[in-house]
């Protein structure tokens, strides 16, 4: 009887728990049994592995094979277990005698001729592999993703035979290194493309500096979508750790990601609640998680189903989403910045200076009531975007570029991080008392505004956070009356 143990990993949420592939060869009728909660793709691996082993110049044992995927209570899915199963069979049958097998983890799908095919979620596997001080052997085409993990030893192979030669030190694989183009900066839309709209652009700068949510409201064609699409070009740069955190999410979701750039998710109004928050039998990230440390843009906000919008209320506060199933829970991060745009009425021309609107007051009220008060209360900046005149559109006066605005945003952002370790939108009420103190004049101003505007406690604190960001843009240590006045002006327009 022979036994072998090979390490690999499964995917559960954003984590990659270690899997031990145990192979036992015993006397009996030829068979291959896989136990340990394998799903269909894993069960089918027996046929791929058999052909791959034979076509790689090895023999497949005519004995009883039992393969256990431990821990047995964790479901295993995908084709990434093909390679570790094949290695386990070859080691258990003593066709190869590897050196230092326990220091490696294996991941890869096998073709019938023994070639290795790419698999998803390799970055997540690599992060936890490095934490356990293991080395990773994967398909060569997956190595650019895995080498993003600092200090991880990655080896890429094109077929099963190369992996066996590396393990027996007959012909070692080359250790892969990170590509230099991973930090390449790709061009983004520039804020200088937006003519006029000085107040909305000022609000966009404040939102970028403090991480605040913002709602643009105005008739069609005034530049709401144009403004929102320019937000990523003025946001602060991600740190290396934050970029790796975002890349991990996209790795699990099997979606492309430009390493180092903040996500911008433009969600269509026909999207369901599950598409936003995530879900499925094995929960996958939704749009709010894919927008983590970036922007979630909801255009034509009232056209979304009201129940879909309501699912945003809890993650906007907690910055995470927990998906519960009968036997387990998965928590995904959801620290996103919400940018929304809407028309004031079904036709879009309510309150227009030329009085073009033909909607009844009841229709306007019904349209605006599609957005609940609690959701609006969670949006920091409410901005009216008025129509532009012909002179505004024809103006040739040079406008501020995204690079100029981004420099001010970066300065304010670093000022916040140095002072409190987080952006202003993440300040708790206790931290606000410490980092956003008010003098007697500003206290009286805010008290009067709370009475006249009937502000909730949440709105009160959000106004303080916005005022703190405005002060930070001026590198002011304390909130002054004009900072608070500007913050209040962005709240009173709704």
C-alpha positions as CSV (number, residue, x, y, z in Angstrom):
1,X,0.0,0.0,0.0
2,X,1.2,3.5,-0.8
3,X,0.1,7.0,0.4
4,X,0.9,10.6,-0.7
5,X,-0.2,14.0,0.5
6,X,-0.2,17.1,-1.8
7,X,-1.2,20.6,-0.9
8,X,-3.6,22.9,-2.8
9,X,-6.3,25.4,-2.0
10,X,-10.0,25.9,-2.5
11,X,-11.9,29.2,-2.8
12,X,-14.5,30.3,-0.2
13,X,-15.6,33.9,-0.4
14,X,-12.4,35.9,-0.6
15,X,-10.4,33.3,1.2
16,X,-8.5,30.2,0.0
17,X,-8.4,27.6,2.7
18,X,-5.7,24.9,2.5
19,X,-6.7,21.6,1.0
20,X,-4.8,18.4,1.6
21,X,-5.1,16.0,-1.3
22,X,-4.6,12.5,0.2
23,X,-4.0,9.7,-2.3
24,X,-4.2,6.0,-1.1
25,X,-3.3,3.1,-3.4
26,X,-4.4,-0.3,-2.4
27,X,-5.1,-3.8,-3.8
28,X,-8.5,-4.4,-5.4
29,X,-10.4,-3.9,-8.5
30,X,-9.2,-0.9,-10.6
31,X,-11.2,2.2,-9.5
32,X,-10.8,5.8,-8.6
33,X,-12.9,7.3,-5.8
34,X,-12.9,11.0,-4.8
35,X,-14.3,11.9,-1.4
36,X,-14.5,15.1,0.6
37,X,-17.5,17.0,-0.8
38,X,-16.2,17.3,-4.4
39,X,-18.5,19.1,-6.8
40,X,-19.2,18.0,-10.4
41,X,-16.1,19.6,-12.0
42,X,-13.9,17.9,-9.3
43,X,-15.5,14.5,-9.8
44,X,-14.9,14.8,-13.6
45,X,-11.2,15.3,-13.0
46,X,-10.6,11.6,-12.8
47,X,-11.0,11.2,-16.5
48,X,-8.8,14.3,-17.3
49,X,-6.1,13.1,-14.9
50,X,-6.1,9.6,-16.3
51,X,-5.5,10.7,-19.9
52,X,-3.0,13.4,-18.8
53,X,-0.9,10.9,-16.9
54,X,-0.8,8.4,-19.8
55,X,-0.1,11.1,-22.4
56,X,2.8,12.5,-20.2
57,X,4.7,9.2,-20.4
58,X,3.6,7.7,-17.1
59,X,1.4,4.7,-16.4
60,X,-2.0,4.8,-14.6
61,X,-2.2,2.3,-11.8
62,X,-4.6,-0.7,-12.2
63,X,-5.4,-0.7,-8.5
64,X,-7.9,0.9,-6.2
65,X,-7.3,4.6,-5.8
66,X,-9.0,6.6,-3.0
67,X,-8.5,10.4,-3.0
68,X,-9.6,12.4,0.0
69,X,-9.9,16.1,-0.1
70,X,-9.4,17.3,3.5
71,X,-11.1,19.0,5.3
72,X,-14.0,16.8,4.3
73,X,-16.7,19.3,5.4
74,X,-15.6,22.1,3.0
75,X,-17.1,22.0,-0.5
76,X,-14.5,21.9,-3.4
77,X,-15.3,23.2,-6.8
78,X,-13.5,24.1,-10.1
79,X,-10.8,22.4,-12.1
80,X,-7.8,23.7,-10.2
81,X,-7.5,20.4,-8.3
82,X,-6.5,18.4,-11.5
83,X,-2.8,19.1,-11.1
84,X,-2.5,18.2,-7.3
85,X,-4.5,15.0,-7.9
86,X,-2.2,13.9,-10.7
87,X,0.9,14.7,-8.7
88,X,-0.5,12.8,-5.7
89,X,-1.2,9.7,-7.9
90,X,2.3,9.7,-9.3
91,X,3.9,10.1,-5.9
92,X,1.7,7.4,-4.3
93,X,2.6,5.0,-7.1
94,X,6.3,5.9,-6.8
95,X,6.6,6.9,-10.4
96,X,8.3,10.1,-9.2
97,X,10.2,10.7,-6.0
98,X,10.0,14.4,-5.3
99,X,12.2,16.3,-2.9
100,X,10.6,18.8,-0.5
101,X,7.0,18.1,-1.7
102,X,5.6,19.6,1.5
103,X,6.9,23.0,0.6
104,X,4.9,23.3,-2.6
105,X,1.2,24.0,-3.4
106,X,-0.2,23.0,-6.8
107,X,-3.0,24.5,-8.8
108,X,-4.0,23.9,-12.5
109,X,-6.4,22.3,-14.9
110,X,-5.1,19.4,-17.0
111,X,-5.9,18.9,-20.7
112,X,-6.1,15.3,-21.9
113,X,-2.6,15.6,-23.5
114,X,-1.1,16.7,-20.2
115,X,-0.9,20.4,-20.9
116,X,-1.8,22.9,-18.1
117,X,-4.7,25.3,-18.6
118,X,-5.4,28.5,-16.7
119,X,-7.6,28.7,-13.7
120,X,-9.2,31.6,-11.9
121,X,-8.7,33.1,-8.4
122,X,-4.9,32.5,-8.6
123,X,-4.1,35.8,-6.8
124,X,-6.2,34.8,-3.8
125,X,-4.5,31.4,-3.7
126,X,-1.1,33.1,-3.9
127,X,-1.8,35.5,-1.0
128,X,-2.6,32.7,1.4
129,X,0.1,30.5,0.0
130,X,2.7,33.2,0.8
131,X,1.3,33.6,4.3
132,X,2.0,29.9,4.9
133,X,5.5,30.2,3.5
134,X,4.8,27.8,0.7
135,X,5.9,27.9,-3.0
136,X,3.3,27.8,-5.7
137,X,3.4,25.8,-9.0
138,X,0.7,26.9,-11.5
139,X,0.1,27.1,-15.2
140,X,2.6,29.5,-16.9
141,X,-0.3,31.7,-18.2
142,X,-1.4,32.4,-14.6
143,X,2.0,33.6,-13.4
144,X,1.5,37.3,-14.2
145,X,-1.4,37.4,-11.7
146,X,0.3,35.4,-9.0
147,X,3.6,37.4,-9.1
148,X,1.7,40.5,-7.9
149,X,1.9,38.9,-4.4
150,X,5.1,40.2,-2.7
151,X,7.7,37.7,-1.6
152,X,5.8,34.7,-3.1
153,X,7.9,32.1,-5.0
154,X,6.0,31.3,-8.2
155,X,6.9,28.6,-10.7
156,X,5.0,28.3,-14.0
157,X,4.8,25.2,-16.1
158,X,3.1,24.4,-19.4
159,X,2.5,20.7,-18.8
160,X,2.5,17.9,-16.2
161,X,5.8,16.5,-17.3
162,X,7.6,19.8,-16.5
163,X,6.1,19.8,-13.0
164,X,7.4,16.3,-12.4
165,X,10.9,17.1,-13.7
166,X,11.0,20.1,-11.3
167,X,9.9,18.1,-8.3
168,X,12.6,15.4,-9.0
169,X,15.1,18.2,-9.8
170,X,15.8,16.7,-13.2
171,X,15.0,20.0,-14.9
172,X,14.0,22.8,-12.6
173,X,11.4,25.4,-13.5
174,X,12.3,29.1,-13.6
175,X,11.0,31.2,-10.8
176,X,8.7,33.9,-12.2
177,X,9.0,37.6,-11.3
178,X,6.5,40.4,-11.5
179,X,6.1,42.2,-14.9
180,X,7.2,45.8,-15.0
181,X,3.9,46.9,-16.8
182,X,1.7,46.0,-13.8
183,X,2.1,49.5,-12.5
184,X,1.5,51.1,-15.9
185,X,-0.9,54.1,-15.8
186,X,-3.7,54.1,-18.3
187,X,-5.2,57.3,-19.6
188,X,-8.6,58.4,-18.0
189,X,-11.2,60.9,-19.0
190,X,-10.2,64.4,-18.0
191,X,-12.2,66.9,-15.9
192,X,-11.1,69.6,-18.4
193,X,-13.7,68.1,-20.8
194,X,-16.5,69.5,-18.7
195,X,-17.4,73.1,-19.6
196,X,-18.9,75.3,-17.0
197,X,-20.6,73.6,-14.0
198,X,-18.2,75.1,-11.5
199,X,-20.3,74.2,-8.5
200,X,-20.8,70.5,-9.5
201,X,-17.0,70.3,-10.2
202,X,-16.3,71.8,-6.8
203,X,-18.6,69.2,-5.1
204,X,-16.9,66.4,-7.1
205,X,-13.5,67.6,-5.7
206,X,-14.8,67.6,-2.2
207,X,-16.3,64.1,-2.7
208,X,-13.0,62.8,-4.0
209,X,-11.0,64.3,-1.1
210,X,-13.1,62.9,1.7
211,X,-14.6,59.8,0.1
212,X,-18.2,61.2,0.3
213,X,-21.3,60.0,-1.6
214,X,-22.8,62.5,-4.1
215,X,-26.1,62.8,-6.0
216,X,-26.3,64.9,-9.2
217,X,-29.8,66.1,-10.2
218,X,-30.7,68.1,-13.3
219,X,-32.4,68.0,-16.7
220,X,-31.1,65.8,-19.5
221,X,-27.8,66.7,-21.2
222,X,-26.4,68.9,-18.5
223,X,-23.3,66.8,-17.8
224,X,-24.3,64.6,-14.9
225,X,-22.9,61.4,-16.4
226,X,-19.9,63.3,-17.8
227,X,-19.0,64.6,-14.3
228,X,-19.4,61.2,-12.6
229,X,-17.1,59.5,-15.2
230,X,-14.4,62.0,-14.4
231,X,-14.3,61.2,-10.7
232,X,-11.7,58.3,-11.0
233,X,-9.2,60.7,-12.6
234,X,-9.1,62.8,-9.4
235,X,-9.2,60.2,-6.7
236,X,-6.2,59.5,-4.5
237,X,-3.9,56.7,-5.7
238,X,-4.3,53.3,-4.1
239,X,-1.5,52.0,-1.8
240,X,0.2,48.8,-2.8
241,X,-1.8,46.9,-0.1
242,X,-5.1,48.4,-1.2
243,X,-4.4,47.6,-4.9
244,X,-3.7,44.0,-3.8
245,X,-6.9,43.9,-1.9
246,X,-8.9,45.1,-4.9
247,X,-7.1,42.7,-7.2
248,X,-8.0,39.8,-4.9
249,X,-11.7,40.6,-5.3
250,X,-11.5,40.7,-9.1
251,X,-9.5,37.4,-9.0
252,X,-12.3,35.6,-7.1
253,X,-14.9,37.2,-9.4
254,X,-12.9,36.1,-12.5
255,X,-13.0,39.6,-13.9
256,X,-10.3,41.7,-15.5
257,X,-8.6,44.4,-13.4
258,X,-6.0,47.0,-14.1
259,X,-3.7,46.6,-11.2
260,X,-3.3,49.8,-9.1
261,X,-6.4,51.6,-10.4
262,X,-9.5,52.4,-8.4
263,X,-12.6,50.5,-9.7
264,X,-15.4,52.4,-11.4
265,X,-18.6,50.3,-11.7
266,X,-21.3,51.7,-13.9
267,X,-24.4,49.7,-13.1
268,X,-27.4,49.5,-15.4
269,X,-30.8,50.3,-13.9
270,X,-32.1,46.8,-14.8
271,X,-29.7,45.2,-12.3
272,X,-31.2,43.0,-9.6
273,X,-30.5,43.2,-5.9
274,X,-28.3,40.0,-6.1
275,X,-26.3,41.6,-8.8
276,X,-25.5,44.5,-6.5
277,X,-24.8,42.7,-3.2
278,X,-23.6,39.3,-4.6
279,X,-24.9,35.8,-4.0
280,X,-25.3,32.4,-5.5
281,X,-25.1,28.9,-4.1
282,X,-21.4,29.6,-3.5
283,X,-21.6,33.3,-2.9
284,X,-19.7,35.5,-5.4
285,X,-19.0,39.3,-5.0
286,X,-21.6,41.7,-6.3
287,X,-21.2,45.2,-7.8
288,X,-20.8,46.9,-4.4
289,X,-17.8,44.6,-3.6
290,X,-16.4,45.0,-7.1
291,X,-16.5,48.8,-6.4
292,X,-14.6,48.3,-3.1
293,X,-12.1,51.3,-2.6
294,X,-13.6,52.8,-5.8
295,X,-16.8,54.2,-7.2
296,X,-20.3,52.7,-7.7
297,X,-22.1,54.8,-10.3
298,X,-25.9,54.6,-10.5
299,X,-27.2,56.6,-13.5
300,X,-30.9,57.3,-13.8
301,X,-31.4,56.5,-10.1
302,X,-35.2,56.5,-10.0
303,X,-35.3,54.0,-12.8
304,X,-33.9,51.3,-10.4
305,X,-36.4,49.1,-8.6
306,X,-36.9,50.6,-5.2
307,X,-36.2,47.2,-3.5
308,X,-32.9,47.1,-5.3
309,X,-31.9,50.5,-4.1
310,X,-32.8,49.6,-0.5
311,X,-30.1,46.9,-0.4
312,X,-27.5,49.7,-0.5
313,X,-28.6,51.2,2.9
314,X,-26.8,48.8,5.2
315,X,-23.5,48.5,3.3
316,X,-23.3,52.3,2.9
317,X,-23.0,52.4,6.7
318,X,-21.2,49.2,7.6
319,X,-18.8,49.1,4.5
320,X,-19.3,45.3,4.2
321,X,-22.0,42.9,3.1
322,X,-22.8,39.5,4.7
323,X,-24.4,36.9,2.6
324,X,-26.1,34.1,4.6
325,X,-27.0,30.6,3.5
326,X,-28.4,27.7,5.4
327,X,-25.1,26.3,6.6
328,X,-22.6,29.2,6.2
329,X,-22.0,32.9,5.9
330,X,-19.7,34.9,3.7
331,X,-18.7,38.5,4.3
332,X,-17.4,40.7,1.5
333,X,-15.9,44.2,1.8
334,X,-18.0,47.0,0.4
335,X,-16.2,50.3,1.1
336,X,-17.4,52.0,-2.0
337,X,-18.2,55.6,-2.9
338,X,-21.7,56.0,-4.3
339,X,-22.2,58.5,-7.2
340,X,-25.8,58.8,-8.4
341,X,-27.5,60.9,-11.1
342,X,-31.2,61.6,-11.7
343,X,-33.6,63.8,-13.5
344,X,-36.0,65.8,-11.4
345,X,-39.1,64.3,-13.1
346,X,-40.1,61.7,-15.7
347,X,-39.6,64.1,-18.6
348,X,-36.5,65.6,-17.0
349,X,-37.5,69.3,-17.2
350,X,-39.2,70.0,-13.9
351,X,-38.1,73.4,-12.4
352,X,-36.6,74.3,-15.8
353,X,-36.4,78.0,-16.5
354,X,-38.2,77.7,-19.8
355,X,-41.0,75.7,-18.2
356,X,-40.8,72.8,-20.6
357,X,-42.1,70.3,-18.1
358,X,-45.5,68.7,-18.9
359,X,-45.5,66.4,-15.8
360,X,-48.2,66.8,-13.2
361,X,-47.3,67.5,-9.6
362,X,-48.5,64.0,-8.7
363,X,-46.2,62.4,-11.4
364,X,-43.2,64.4,-10.2
365,X,-43.9,63.4,-6.6
366,X,-44.3,59.7,-7.5
367,X,-41.1,59.8,-9.6
368,X,-39.0,61.3,-6.7
369,X,-40.6,59.0,-4.1
370,X,-39.0,56.0,-5.9
371,X,-35.9,57.0,-3.8
372,X,-36.5,56.5,-0.1
373,X,-35.7,59.1,2.5
374,X,-33.2,56.8,4.4
375,X,-31.2,56.3,1.2
376,X,-31.1,60.0,0.4
377,X,-30.1,60.7,4.0
378,X,-27.0,58.6,3.5
379,X,-25.8,60.7,0.5
380,X,-23.6,63.5,1.7
381,X,-23.7,65.9,-1.2
382,X,-26.9,66.8,-3.2
383,X,-26.0,68.9,-6.2
384,X,-28.2,70.5,-8.9
385,X,-26.6,70.5,-12.3
386,X,-28.2,73.3,-14.4
387,X,-28.4,73.6,-18.2
388,X,-25.5,75.3,-19.9
389,X,-25.7,78.3,-22.1
390,X,-24.3,78.5,-25.6
391,X,-21.6,80.9,-24.4
392,X,-20.5,78.3,-21.8
393,X,-20.2,75.6,-24.4
394,X,-18.3,77.8,-26.8
395,X,-15.9,79.2,-24.2
396,X,-12.2,78.7,-25.0
397,X,-10.9,79.6,-21.6
398,X,-8.5,77.0,-20.3
399,X,-10.1,74.8,-17.7
400,X,-8.5,73.0,-14.7
401,X,-7.3,69.5,-15.6
402,X,-7.8,66.4,-13.6
403,X,-4.1,66.4,-12.7
404,X,-4.4,69.9,-11.1
405,X,-7.5,68.9,-9.1
406,X,-6.0,65.6,-8.1
407,X,-3.0,67.3,-6.6
408,X,-5.3,69.2,-4.2
409,X,-7.2,66.1,-3.5
410,X,-4.0,64.1,-2.7
411,X,-2.9,66.9,-0.3
412,X,-6.2,66.9,1.5
413,X,-6.2,63.1,1.6
414,X,-2.7,62.8,3.1
415,X,-3.6,65.5,5.6
416,X,-6.5,63.3,6.8
417,X,-4.5,60.1,6.9
418,X,-1.7,61.8,8.9
419,X,-4.3,63.3,11.4
420,X,-6.7,60.4,11.9
421,X,-5.6,57.4,9.8
422,X,-8.7,57.3,7.6
423,X,-10.8,59.5,5.3
424,X,-13.3,61.9,6.8
425,X,-16.3,59.8,5.6
426,X,-15.1,57.0,7.9
427,X,-15.0,59.2,11.0
428,X,-17.2,58.0,13.9
429,X,-19.2,60.5,16.0
430,X,-16.6,60.2,18.7
431,X,-13.8,60.9,16.2
432,X,-15.7,63.9,14.9
433,X,-15.8,65.5,18.3
434,X,-12.0,65.1,18.4
435,X,-11.0,66.0,14.8
436,X,-13.9,68.4,13.9
437,X,-14.4,70.7,16.9
438,X,-16.7,73.7,16.4
439,X,-16.4,77.1,18.0
440,X,-19.5,78.9,19.4
441,X,-20.3,80.6,16.0
442,X,-20.3,77.4,14.0
443,X,-22.2,75.5,16.7
444,X,-25.0,78.1,16.6
445,X,-25.0,78.0,12.8
446,X,-25.3,74.2,12.7
447,X,-28.0,74.3,15.4
448,X,-30.1,76.8,13.4
449,X,-29.6,74.7,10.2
450,X,-30.7,71.6,12.0
451,X,-33.9,73.2,13.1
452,X,-34.8,74.8,9.8
453,X,-33.8,71.8,7.6
454,X,-35.1,69.2,10.0
455,X,-31.8,67.3,9.8
456,X,-31.5,63.8,11.3
457,X,-28.6,62.8,13.5
458,X,-27.0,61.0,10.5
459,X,-27.3,64.1,8.3
460,X,-25.9,66.3,11.1
461,X,-22.7,64.1,11.3
462,X,-22.4,63.9,7.5
463,X,-22.5,67.7,7.2
464,X,-19.7,67.8,9.8
465,X,-17.7,65.3,7.8
466,X,-18.1,67.4,4.6
467,X,-17.2,70.6,6.4
468,X,-14.1,68.8,7.7
469,X,-13.1,67.9,4.2
470,X,-13.6,71.4,2.9
471,X,-11.4,72.7,5.7
472,X,-8.8,70.0,4.8
473,X,-8.7,71.2,1.1
474,X,-7.7,74.6,2.5
475,X,-5.2,72.9,5.0
476,X,-7.2,74.5,7.8
477,X,-6.8,73.0,11.3
478,X,-10.3,74.0,12.4
479,X,-13.7,74.2,10.7
480,X,-14.6,77.8,10.1
481,X,-18.0,79.3,9.4
482,X,-17.5,79.5,5.6
483,X,-16.6,75.8,5.5
484,X,-19.8,74.9,7.4
485,X,-21.9,77.2,5.2
486,X,-20.6,75.5,2.0
487,X,-21.3,72.0,3.5
488,X,-24.8,73.1,4.4
489,X,-25.4,74.4,0.9
490,X,-24.8,71.0,-0.6
491,X,-27.4,69.4,1.7
492,X,-30.3,71.9,1.4
493,X,-30.8,71.5,-2.4
494,X,-32.9,68.3,-2.0
